[in-house]
Short mmCIF file of C-alpha atoms and ligand atoms in Angstrom, two decimals:
data_model
loop_
_atom_site.label_atom_id
_atom_site.label_comp_id
_atom_site.label_asym_id
_atom_site.label_seq_id
_atom_site.Cartn_x
_atom_site.Cartn_y
_atom_site.Cartn_z
CA MET L 225 4.15 14.01 48.99
CA ASN L 226 6.57 14.82 46.18
CA ARG L 227 9.06 12.02 46.98
CA ILE L 228 9.76 11.21 43.36
CA ILE L 229 9.57 14.00 40.81
CA LEU L 230 9.57 13.16 37.12
CA THR L 231 10.38 15.95 34.73
CA ALA L 232 11.83 16.86 31.35
CA ASP L 233 12.92 20.07 29.68
CA GLU L 234 10.45 22.47 28.10
CA THR L 235 10.92 21.00 24.61
CA LEU L 236 9.60 17.67 25.91
CA MET L 237 7.11 18.76 28.58
CA THR L 238 4.80 20.26 25.97
CA GLU L 239 1.98 19.06 23.78
CA TYR L 240 3.32 21.14 20.85
CA GLY L 241 0.02 22.98 20.63
CA GLY L 242 -1.42 19.83 18.98
CA ALA L 243 1.05 19.76 16.05
CA SER L 244 3.58 17.30 17.48
CA PHE L 245 5.45 16.86 14.21
CA LEU L 246 6.81 20.39 14.68
CA GLY L 247 8.92 19.18 17.60
CA PHE L 248 11.67 18.39 15.08
CA ILE L 249 12.24 22.10 14.53
CA LEU L 250 13.68 22.27 18.04
CA CYS L 251 16.66 20.25 16.81
CA ALA L 252 17.86 23.36 14.93
CA PRO L 253 20.37 25.73 16.52
CA ARG L 254 18.45 27.86 19.00
CA ARG L 255 19.81 31.09 17.51
CA VAL L 256 17.86 30.58 14.26
CA LEU L 257 14.54 30.19 16.10
CA PRO L 258 12.74 33.34 17.24
CA ASN L 259 11.83 33.22 20.95
CA PHE L 260 8.08 33.63 20.42
CA LEU L 261 8.06 30.69 17.97
CA VAL L 262 9.69 28.35 20.49
CA LYS L 263 7.87 29.59 23.57
CA TYR L 264 4.33 30.12 22.38
CA ILE L 265 3.90 28.17 19.16
CA ILE L 266 6.07 25.04 19.14
CA CYS L 267 6.35 24.32 22.84
CA PRO L 268 3.70 26.19 24.75
CA ARG L 269 3.19 25.12 28.35
CA PRO L 270 1.18 21.90 28.63
CA ARG L 271 -2.08 21.47 30.50
CA MET L 272 -1.33 21.55 34.24
CA LYS L 273 -3.27 21.21 37.46
CA ASN L 274 -1.80 22.30 40.80
CA GLY L 275 1.59 22.47 39.11
CA GLU L 276 1.38 18.91 37.78
CA VAL L 277 1.51 18.15 34.08
CA LEU L 278 -1.66 16.32 33.06
CA ALA L 279 -0.32 14.60 29.95
CA PRO L 280 3.47 14.12 30.34
CA PRO L 281 5.74 12.29 27.86
CA TYR L 282 4.87 8.61 27.44
CA SER L 283 8.23 7.42 28.77
CA LEU L 284 7.66 9.22 32.08
CA ARG L 285 4.24 7.59 32.34
CA LYS L 286 6.01 4.25 31.85
CA VAL L 287 8.37 5.06 34.71
CA GLU L 288 5.38 5.86 36.93
CA ALA L 289 3.70 2.57 36.00
CA SER L 290 6.85 0.55 36.73
CA LEU L 291 7.34 2.22 40.11
CA VAL L 292 3.72 1.77 41.17
CA HIS L 293 3.87 -1.87 40.08
CA SER L 294 6.91 -2.40 42.27
CA GLY L 295 5.15 -0.96 45.34
CA TYR L 296 5.50 2.82 45.29
CA ASN L 297 2.41 4.93 45.94
CA LYS L 298 1.09 6.76 42.92
CA SER L 299 0.60 9.83 45.10
CA ASP L 300 4.36 9.94 45.83
CA ILE L 301 5.18 10.43 42.15
CA LYS L 302 4.61 13.80 40.48
CA PHE L 303 5.10 15.05 36.92
CA ILE L 304 6.43 18.57 37.24
CA HIS L 305 7.00 21.14 34.52
CA PRO L 306 10.45 22.84 34.74
CA SER L 307 8.77 26.17 35.49
CA LYS L 308 7.15 24.70 38.63
CA LEU L 309 10.14 22.84 40.07
CA ASN L 310 11.03 25.48 42.63
CA GLU L 311 7.57 25.19 44.21
CA ALA L 312 7.37 21.40 43.94
CA VAL L 313 10.74 20.30 45.33
CA SER L 314 11.07 20.09 49.10
CA GLU L 315 12.82 18.23 51.93
CA GLU L 316 10.59 15.27 51.09
CA THR L 317 12.00 14.94 47.58
CA LYS L 318 14.33 11.97 47.30
CA ILE L 319 14.62 11.49 43.54
CA ILE L 320 14.31 13.65 40.45
CA GLY L 321 14.03 11.59 37.29
CA VAL L 322 14.74 13.45 34.06
CA ASP L 323 13.60 12.20 30.66
CA ALA L 324 16.06 12.98 27.86
CA VAL L 325 15.61 12.64 24.11
CA ASP L 326 18.21 15.04 22.72
CA PRO L 327 19.88 16.58 25.76
CA MET L 328 23.20 17.61 24.21
CA GLY L 329 22.10 18.06 20.57
CA ARG L 330 23.92 14.87 19.56
CA GLY L 331 20.93 13.05 18.06
CA PRO L 332 21.01 12.48 14.27
CA VAL L 333 18.64 15.33 13.35
CA SER L 334 20.14 17.92 15.66
CA TRP L 335 23.73 16.92 14.89
CA THR L 336 23.01 17.38 11.19
CA LEU L 337 21.04 20.61 11.49
CA ARG L 338 23.46 22.31 13.85
CA HIS L 339 26.36 21.55 11.53
CA LEU L 340 24.58 22.48 8.32
CA LEU L 341 23.11 25.67 9.75
CA GLY L 342 26.41 27.09 10.91
CA GLY L 343 26.80 25.66 14.42
CA GLY L 344 25.64 26.56 17.93
CA LYS L 345 23.66 24.83 20.65
CA THR L 346 20.30 23.40 19.63
CA ALA L 347 16.99 24.44 21.18
CA THR L 348 16.72 20.98 22.75
CA GLN L 349 20.19 21.24 24.27
CA LEU L 350 19.71 24.73 25.71
CA ALA L 351 16.38 23.72 27.24
CA PHE L 352 18.00 20.68 28.84
CA LEU L 353 20.96 22.64 30.19
CA SER L 354 18.60 25.24 31.65
CA LEU L 355 16.58 22.51 33.37
CA MET L 356 19.69 20.87 34.80
CA LYS L 357 20.97 24.20 36.09
CA LYS L 358 17.73 24.62 38.01
CA ILE L 359 17.85 21.06 39.34
CA LYS L 360 21.48 21.42 40.43
CA LEU L 361 20.67 24.50 42.50
CA LEU L 362 17.76 22.68 44.14
CA LYS L 363 19.94 19.65 44.76
CA GLU L 364 22.44 21.75 46.70
CA LYS L 365 19.60 22.77 48.99
CA TYR L 366 17.65 19.52 49.32
CA ASN L 367 20.21 16.79 48.61
CA PHE L 368 18.09 14.45 46.47
CA LYS L 369 19.47 12.13 43.77
CA VAL L 370 19.17 12.77 40.03
CA ILE L 371 18.59 10.04 37.45
CA LEU L 372 18.76 10.76 33.73
CA GLY L 373 16.90 8.29 31.48
CA GLY L 374 15.22 8.16 28.10
CA PRO L 375 16.53 7.46 24.59
CA GLY L 376 19.00 10.38 24.69
CA ALA L 377 20.62 9.63 28.07
CA TRP L 378 23.68 8.21 26.26
CA GLN L 379 24.47 11.70 24.88
CA VAL L 380 25.69 12.95 28.27
CA THR L 381 29.36 12.09 28.92
CA ASP L 382 30.85 11.18 32.33
CA LYS L 383 32.31 14.65 32.71
CA GLU L 384 29.10 16.41 31.68
CA ALA L 385 27.08 14.24 34.08
CA GLU L 386 29.35 15.26 36.92
CA LEU L 387 29.14 18.94 36.03
CA LEU L 388 25.35 18.80 35.72
CA GLY L 389 24.86 16.97 39.04
CA ILE L 390 23.53 13.75 37.51
CA ASP L 391 24.05 10.75 39.79
CA VAL L 392 22.89 7.98 37.45
CA ARG L 393 22.49 7.71 33.68
CA TYR L 394 19.97 4.98 33.01
CA TYR L 395 19.85 3.26 29.59
CA GLY L 396 16.85 1.17 28.59
CA PRO L 397 13.31 0.31 29.65
CA ALA L 398 12.10 1.06 33.18
CA GLU L 399 10.15 -2.09 34.09
CA VAL L 400 12.81 -4.35 35.64
CA THR L 401 15.84 -2.39 36.77
CA LEU L 402 14.68 1.17 37.48
CA PRO L 403 12.64 0.43 40.64
CA GLU L 404 15.66 -1.43 42.10
CA ILE L 405 17.95 1.52 41.38
CA ILE L 406 15.52 3.99 42.92
CA ASP L 407 15.15 1.78 46.03
CA LYS L 408 18.91 1.76 46.47
CA LEU L 409 19.28 5.50 45.96
CA ILE L 410 16.53 6.25 48.48
CA LYS L 411 18.20 3.94 51.01
CA GLY L 412 21.52 5.71 50.43
CA GLU L 413 23.18 2.65 48.88
CA SER L 414 25.73 3.04 46.12
CA VAL L 415 24.70 2.70 42.51
CA PRO L 416 26.87 2.75 39.35
CA ALA L 417 27.00 6.03 37.44
CA VAL L 418 25.74 4.25 34.31
CA VAL L 419 23.09 1.55 34.55
CA LYS L 420 22.10 -0.64 31.61
CA ALA L 421 18.56 -1.92 32.15
CA ALA L 422 17.58 -5.57 31.85
CA PRO L 423 14.88 -6.10 29.19
CA PRO L 424 11.40 -6.83 30.58
CA LYS L 425 10.06 -10.39 30.41
CA PRO L 426 7.01 -11.02 28.18
CA ASP L 427 4.59 -10.63 31.10
CA GLN L 428 6.22 -7.45 32.37
CA VAL L 429 4.17 -4.88 30.48
CA TYR L 430 2.68 -2.40 32.91
CA PRO L 431 0.02 -0.14 31.38
CA ILE L 432 0.43 3.57 31.99
CA LEU L 433 -1.82 5.00 34.68
CA GLY L 434 -2.81 8.33 33.15
CA PRO L 435 -2.86 10.11 29.78
CA ALA L 436 0.37 10.66 27.87
CA ARG L 437 0.91 13.75 25.73
CA CYS L 438 -0.35 13.86 22.13
CA GLY L 439 -2.29 10.58 22.49
CA PHE L 440 0.87 8.44 22.38
CA VAL L 441 0.31 4.73 22.96
CA GLN L 442 3.04 2.12 22.57
CA ILE L 443 2.04 -0.85 20.43
CA THR L 444 5.39 -2.58 19.91
CA GLU L 445 8.78 -2.54 21.60
CA GLY L 446 12.23 -2.85 20.08
CA CYS L 447 12.79 -3.61 16.44
CA GLY L 448 14.82 -6.75 15.90
CA ARG L 449 16.26 -5.75 12.52
CA GLY L 450 19.65 -5.12 14.11
CA CYS L 451 20.99 -2.09 12.20
CA GLN L 452 24.40 -1.42 13.66
CA PHE L 453 23.97 2.37 13.93
CA CYS L 454 20.65 2.19 15.77
CA GLY L 455 19.49 2.21 19.40
CA PRO L 456 15.98 0.62 19.46
CA THR L 457 17.42 -2.57 18.06
CA GLN L 458 18.93 -3.27 21.50
CA VAL L 459 15.46 -3.98 22.93
CA PRO L 460 13.86 -7.29 21.83
CA TRP L 461 10.88 -6.99 19.45
CA ARG L 462 7.48 -7.66 20.92
CA SER L 463 3.90 -6.51 20.40
CA VAL L 464 2.02 -5.05 23.34
CA PRO L 465 -1.18 -7.02 24.15
CA LEU L 466 -4.31 -5.41 22.72
CA ASP L 467 -6.09 -5.00 26.08
CA ILE L 468 -3.21 -2.89 27.39
CA ILE L 469 -3.15 -0.72 24.26
CA VAL L 470 -6.89 -0.10 24.54
CA LYS L 471 -6.64 0.75 28.22
CA GLU L 472 -3.93 3.32 27.51
CA ALA L 473 -5.72 4.78 24.49
CA LYS L 474 -8.88 5.31 26.52
CA LEU L 475 -6.94 7.33 29.09
CA SER L 476 -5.78 9.77 26.43
CA ILE L 477 -9.16 10.08 24.76
CA ALA L 478 -10.87 10.63 28.12
CA ALA L 479 -8.35 13.43 28.76
CA GLY L 480 -9.42 15.25 25.62
CA GLU L 481 -7.20 13.86 22.85
CA LYS L 482 -8.86 13.12 19.51
CA ASN L 483 -5.98 11.45 17.73
CA LEU L 484 -3.98 8.38 18.71
CA TYR L 485 -0.27 8.08 17.86
CA LEU L 486 0.81 4.46 17.96
CA LEU L 487 4.45 4.24 19.01
CA SER L 488 6.34 1.61 17.07
CA GLU L 489 9.52 1.22 15.03
CA ASP L 490 7.59 -0.67 12.34
CA TRP L 491 3.89 -0.62 13.14
CA LEU L 492 2.68 -2.74 10.21
CA ARG L 493 4.46 -5.64 11.92
CA TYR L 494 2.13 -5.46 14.91
CA GLY L 495 1.44 -9.02 16.00
CA ALA L 496 3.96 -10.51 13.54
CA LYS L 497 6.76 -12.78 14.68
CA GLY L 498 9.46 -12.61 12.00
CA PHE L 499 10.05 -10.57 8.87
CA ARG L 500 8.57 -12.85 6.24
CA GLU L 501 4.89 -12.58 7.07
CA LEU L 502 2.69 -9.87 8.51
CA ASN L 503 -0.21 -10.47 10.85
CA LEU L 504 -2.90 -8.49 9.08
CA ASN L 505 -5.59 -9.99 11.29
CA ALA L 506 -3.93 -8.66 14.42
CA LEU L 507 -3.34 -5.28 12.79
CA THR L 508 -6.92 -4.96 11.60
CA LYS L 509 -8.27 -6.02 14.97
CA LEU L 510 -6.05 -3.46 16.66
CA LEU L 511 -7.34 -0.65 14.45
CA GLN L 512 -10.97 -1.78 14.56
CA THR L 513 -10.87 -1.87 18.35
CA LEU L 514 -9.24 1.53 18.66
CA ARG L 515 -11.65 3.02 16.13
CA ASN L 516 -14.55 1.82 18.28
CA ILE L 517 -13.43 3.94 21.23
CA PRO L 518 -15.87 6.87 21.24
CA GLY L 519 -14.12 10.16 20.47
CA VAL L 520 -11.27 8.80 18.33
CA ASP L 521 -10.79 10.86 15.20
CA LYS L 522 -7.55 9.73 13.57
CA ILE L 523 -5.15 6.88 14.27
CA VAL L 524 -1.60 7.07 12.96
CA SER L 525 1.77 5.69 13.96
CA THR L 526 5.33 6.94 14.13
CA HIS L 527 7.46 4.68 11.92
CA VAL L 528 7.04 2.42 8.93
CA ASN L 529 9.59 0.38 7.00
CA PHE L 530 9.97 0.06 3.22
CA SER L 531 10.31 -3.73 3.31
CA THR L 532 7.19 -4.08 5.41
CA MET L 533 5.26 -1.72 3.11
CA LYS L 534 6.16 -3.79 0.06
CA LEU L 535 5.36 -7.00 1.89
CA ALA L 536 1.94 -5.65 2.91
CA GLY L 537 1.02 -4.40 -0.58
CA GLU L 538 -1.45 -1.66 -1.43
CA LYS L 539 -4.82 -3.37 -0.97
CA PRO L 540 -4.55 -4.28 2.74
CA ILE L 541 -3.22 -0.81 3.52
CA GLU L 542 -6.17 0.82 1.80
CA GLU L 543 -8.38 -1.22 4.10
CA LEU L 544 -6.44 -0.03 7.15
CA ASN L 545 -6.94 3.56 6.03
CA TYR L 546 -10.65 3.20 6.66
CA TYR L 547 -10.04 2.64 10.38
CA MET L 548 -7.22 5.18 10.56
CA GLY L 549 -9.35 7.99 9.17
CA VAL L 550 -6.89 8.61 6.34
CA ASN L 551 -7.98 9.49 2.80
CA GLU L 552 -7.11 11.76 -0.10
CA LYS L 553 -8.45 14.84 1.69
CA GLU L 554 -6.86 13.94 5.00
CA PRO L 555 -3.54 12.27 4.19
CA TRP L 556 -1.24 10.93 6.87
CA ILE L 557 1.73 13.28 6.91
CA GLY L 558 4.97 12.32 8.52
CA PRO L 559 5.42 8.60 9.11
CA GLN L 560 9.18 8.24 9.50
CA ILE L 561 10.86 5.77 7.24
CA GLY L 562 14.57 5.03 6.90
CA LEU L 563 15.86 4.72 3.35
CA GLU L 564 19.41 5.08 4.71
CA THR L 565 21.34 4.31 1.52
CA GLY L 566 21.03 3.07 -2.04
CA SER L 567 24.25 1.09 -1.70
CA PRO L 568 23.82 -2.71 -1.43
CA ARG L 569 27.38 -2.85 -0.07
CA LEU L 570 26.59 -0.60 2.92
CA LEU L 571 23.25 -2.34 3.46
CA GLU L 572 25.02 -5.68 3.63
CA LYS L 573 27.69 -4.34 5.96
CA TYR L 574 25.67 -2.30 8.46
CA MET L 575 21.94 -3.03 8.10
CA ARG L 576 21.32 -6.41 6.60
CA GLY L 577 18.19 -6.86 8.72
CA LYS L 578 16.56 -3.64 7.49
CA VAL L 579 15.84 -5.07 4.07
CA LEU L 580 14.49 -8.45 5.18
CA PRO L 581 12.81 -10.47 3.75
CA TYR L 582 14.45 -8.95 0.67
CA THR L 583 18.11 -8.73 -0.24
CA PRO L 584 20.35 -5.63 -0.31
CA GLN L 585 20.44 -5.96 -4.11
CA GLU L 586 16.63 -5.71 -4.20
CA TRP L 587 16.50 -2.60 -1.94
CA HIS L 588 16.35 -0.04 -4.76
CA GLU L 589 13.32 -1.75 -6.25
CA VAL L 590 11.74 -2.31 -2.80
CA VAL L 591 11.99 1.41 -1.98
CA VAL L 592 10.60 2.52 -5.35
CA GLU L 593 7.63 0.14 -5.07
CA ALA L 594 6.95 1.04 -1.46
CA CYS L 595 7.02 4.76 -2.32
CA GLN L 596 4.43 4.18 -5.01
CA ILE L 597 2.23 2.43 -2.43
CA LEU L 598 2.79 5.25 0.08
CA LYS L 599 1.68 7.77 -2.54
CA ASP L 600 -1.35 5.76 -3.59
CA VAL L 601 -2.59 5.28 -0.02
CA TYR L 602 -2.02 8.96 0.97
CA TRP L 603 0.75 8.24 3.48
CA TYR L 604 3.25 11.06 2.92
CA PRO L 605 6.39 10.19 4.86
CA CYS L 606 9.54 11.78 6.16
CA ILE L 607 12.26 9.73 4.46
CA THR L 608 15.65 9.79 6.17
CA MET L 609 19.01 8.78 4.77
CA ILE L 610 22.34 8.39 6.48
CA THR L 611 25.59 9.78 5.17
CA GLY L 612 29.06 9.48 6.64
CA LEU L 613 28.90 5.85 7.73
CA PRO L 614 32.45 4.60 8.35
CA ASP L 615 33.85 3.46 5.02
CA GLU L 616 31.20 5.23 2.87
CA THR L 617 32.54 6.10 -0.59
CA ASP L 618 31.36 8.44 -3.35
CA ASP L 619 30.14 5.37 -5.26
CA ASP L 620 27.81 4.54 -2.35
CA ILE L 621 26.42 8.08 -2.37
CA MET L 622 25.93 8.01 -6.14
CA LEU L 623 23.76 4.92 -5.70
CA THR L 624 21.62 6.81 -3.16
CA LEU L 625 21.35 9.72 -5.61
CA GLU L 626 20.24 7.34 -8.35
CA LEU L 627 17.57 6.03 -6.03
CA LEU L 628 16.46 9.59 -5.25
CA ASP L 629 16.13 10.21 -8.99
CA ASP L 630 13.73 7.31 -9.22
CA LEU L 631 11.64 8.70 -6.35
CA LYS L 632 10.81 12.01 -8.04
CA GLY L 633 7.11 12.71 -7.61
CA THR L 634 6.91 10.94 -4.25
CA PRO L 635 5.10 13.27 -1.85
CA ALA L 636 7.56 13.18 1.04
CA TRP L 637 10.24 14.98 2.97
CA PHE L 638 13.74 13.78 2.25
CA PHE L 639 16.37 14.26 4.95
CA PRO L 640 19.95 13.04 4.73
CA LEU L 641 21.29 12.78 8.29
CA PHE L 642 24.93 12.71 9.35
CA PHE L 643 26.16 9.49 10.90
CA ILE L 644 26.41 9.65 14.67
CA PRO L 645 27.73 6.84 16.87
CA ILE L 646 24.72 6.37 19.14
CA GLY L 647 26.13 5.37 22.54
CA ILE L 648 24.03 2.24 22.84
CA SER L 649 24.54 1.04 19.25
CA ALA L 650 27.05 -1.43 17.80
CA LEU L 651 28.91 1.49 16.17
CA SER L 652 29.24 3.48 19.40
CA GLY L 653 33.05 3.55 19.15
CA GLU L 654 33.10 5.34 15.78
CA GLU L 655 33.54 9.08 15.14
CA PHE L 656 30.71 11.61 14.65
CA PHE L 657 30.45 12.77 11.04
CA LYS L 658 31.48 16.41 10.68
CA THR L 659 30.98 19.04 7.97
CA TYR L 660 34.67 19.17 6.99
CA LEU L 661 34.07 15.67 5.58
CA MET L 662 31.40 16.98 3.18
CA ASN L 663 32.33 16.59 -0.45
CA ASP L 664 30.56 17.24 -3.77
CA ALA L 665 28.57 14.01 -3.67
CA ARG L 666 27.35 14.58 -0.10
CA TRP L 667 26.45 18.20 -0.80
CA GLU L 668 24.52 17.06 -3.83
CA LEU L 669 22.60 14.61 -1.62
CA VAL L 670 21.80 17.35 0.90
CA THR L 671 20.78 20.10 -1.52
CA ARG L 672 18.76 17.80 -3.76
CA SER L 673 16.89 16.40 -0.74
CA TRP L 674 16.20 19.82 0.75
CA LYS L 675 14.85 21.00 -2.57
CA LEU L 676 12.47 18.05 -2.80
CA SER L 677 11.42 18.67 0.82
CA ALA L 678 10.75 22.37 0.25
CA GLU L 679 8.64 21.55 -2.81
CA PHE L 680 6.68 19.01 -0.76
CA ALA L 681 6.18 21.45 2.14
CA LEU L 682 4.85 24.14 -0.20
CA LYS L 683 2.18 21.76 -1.39
CA TYR L 684 1.18 19.96 1.80
CA ILE L 685 1.96 22.22 4.75
CA LYS L 686 -1.70 22.71 5.66
CA HIS L 687 -1.95 18.99 6.46
CA VAL L 688 1.17 19.10 8.66
CA THR L 689 -0.26 21.82 10.85
CA ALA L 690 -3.81 20.46 10.78
CA GLY L 691 -3.55 19.20 14.39
CA ALA L 692 -2.84 22.69 15.81
CA LYS L 693 -5.40 23.38 18.50
CA VAL L 694 -5.52 27.15 17.92
CA SER L 695 -6.61 28.00 14.40
CA LEU L 696 -4.68 31.28 14.38
CA THR L 697 -1.51 29.28 15.11
CA GLN L 698 -2.28 27.06 12.17
CA VAL L 699 -2.77 30.01 9.84
CA PHE L 700 0.50 31.57 11.03
CA LEU L 701 2.46 28.31 10.71
CA ASN L 702 1.12 27.70 7.22
CA LYS L 703 2.29 31.13 6.13
CA LEU L 704 5.62 30.80 7.90
CA PHE L 705 6.45 27.40 6.41
CA SER L 706 5.33 28.38 2.93
CA ARG L 707 7.65 31.36 3.15
CA LEU L 708 10.49 29.24 4.54
CA SER L 709 10.03 26.68 1.76
CA ASP L 710 10.11 29.45 -0.86
CA GLU L 711 13.24 30.88 0.70
CA THR L 712 14.88 27.44 0.88
CA LEU L 713 14.31 26.90 -2.83
CA ARG L 714 15.69 30.36 -3.63
CA PHE L 715 18.65 29.81 -1.30
CA ILE L 716 19.55 26.46 -2.86
CA ASP L 717 19.49 28.04 -6.32
CA LYS L 718 21.65 30.88 -5.08
CA ILE L 719 24.32 28.70 -3.50
CA GLY L 720 24.18 26.19 -6.38
CA GLY L 721 27.67 24.94 -7.17
CA GLN L 722 29.11 26.23 -3.88
CA PRO L 723 26.93 24.86 -1.09
CA ALA L 724 29.72 25.05 1.49
CA GLN L 725 29.28 28.83 1.58
CA MET L 726 25.92 28.13 3.23
CA LEU L 727 27.79 27.42 6.47
CA THR L 728 29.49 30.83 6.46
CA MET L 729 26.29 32.65 5.48
CA LEU L 730 24.24 31.06 8.23
CA LYS L 731 26.87 31.20 10.96
CA ASN L 732 25.99 34.69 12.13
CA VAL L 733 22.20 34.52 11.87
CA ASP L 734 20.55 35.30 15.20
CA LEU L 735 16.76 35.45 15.27
CA THR L 736 16.34 35.07 19.03
CA THR L 737 15.99 38.75 19.77
CA PRO L 738 13.48 41.02 18.05
CA SER L 739 15.18 43.16 15.43
CA LYS L 740 13.82 45.41 12.75
CA PRO L 741 14.52 42.98 9.85
CA LEU L 742 12.97 40.11 11.84
CA MET L 743 9.84 42.10 12.67
CA LYS L 744 9.59 43.22 9.04
CA ALA L 745 9.87 39.62 7.85
CA LEU L 746 7.21 38.47 10.32
CA ILE L 747 4.80 41.22 9.31
CA SER L 748 5.30 40.33 5.67
CA ILE L 749 4.56 36.66 6.46
CA ILE L 750 1.36 37.52 8.33
CA ALA L 751 0.24 40.02 5.71
CA ARG L 752 0.80 37.60 2.82
S1 LIG Q 905 15.04 -0.90 11.04
FE1 LIG Q 905 15.09 1.12 11.98
S2 LIG Q 905 14.55 0.83 14.14
FE2 LIG Q 905 15.07 -1.17 13.28
S3 LIG Q 905 17.22 -1.47 13.80
FE3 LIG Q 905 17.13 -0.59 11.73
S4 LIG Q 905 17.25 1.66 11.99
FE4 LIG Q 905 16.76 0.71 13.99
#
């Protein structure tokens, strides 16, 4: 029976053809992304059996685990790809749960890209709206309830939720509150339009019951550093017990994954309690155990933190590399790491916890040292900064630029992101940063960072696409991104001194439909 259907839009219900890092591209305005690139290369359909997605997003697997733990039958819960919803939904369907990461293009990356690339709906947003349109039509026929959850659920306003037919927006982890809400909805009882979840107790960790896409396995929850602009900080920090991690990892490997992606906001703190000391024993044991699972090729994580890198030092990380399968020839591309700002004043005001156990005044030095370690251990990160925080001045930005100067030669992407008031953060009442607030200092930060990123991409793109399961895709992506990086460097030189004209130049670009210039450009990329 399909009583509870769990789904997500096409930009989430995909395995990204094996190159999951490319998912970020979908945060760009949809009009600058050719259809074939989105449909067949970045988000091809995932593996499915009888219409069910075999390896859905990790968060949907967590929902399944929480529901089964609270008494629902596993067979009543189905993971359905948007393209199969019409066949899967029936009179029996009581609930459709939708996972959302960037449903309205209001996440930091998409907000920044859509504004810097001349505006328009992002690929993530259009995919979400298309999914909701389909669900709304089905709802009119079958009268089920719709719950929107996931880290991006806050992006949907009251009015938008009503228009899209969403009954409940659910913020936070599934374990405690979600089963109660679903019980009530199925019984026809009333439920608030917005539900804030209670955090799970230490013993409420329910392992997922099947493989998650891309070999994702959660190793820690929350963060605990308390940055005021951030969402994950709302969930208390804890490390997931090793036996649960291993159980989940085995499910993915048995389903054909070779690489494990350890989900964490600061994975080097696995097993640690505070910010002053790491638990290298726990970390090493974690990696040793995962490495011993037959079939594991590479083990990487999602996020690191500069303070934790400096605290760990180079030697222990080199030892971890052995278990991770990382070395000079196979570097780890893409751990995300927040530099945020070079301004001790802003660090003190909005993110004092980020720098612990160091002080805001030591941050510049911490970042420079950590970047040297990252380079030496072949971890090539995506470094994000934040601009447009309330009360940010040109002096603050100049301090970030000075820090960037000292990071020249660091193999990394550098991305300044516009400030957005994440709905579940302490700064949720503030205004979104917009392009009319760009000034010379902020443009300098953007163009300098993009230049560094393009230079990095030119050199290391083959490692970024290394996970692609189809080798032809990899060859194509390598050529495409090399060309894009070349063009970015040329473009930045061209607009030098007047970067604002970039917005006008890019406003009318539309690559969604095949046109002669587009085809010509593609042929030239392939023939290169
Ligand atoms: S360190 Fe990162 S994850 Fe933690 S609260 Fe700050 S921004 Fe959020």
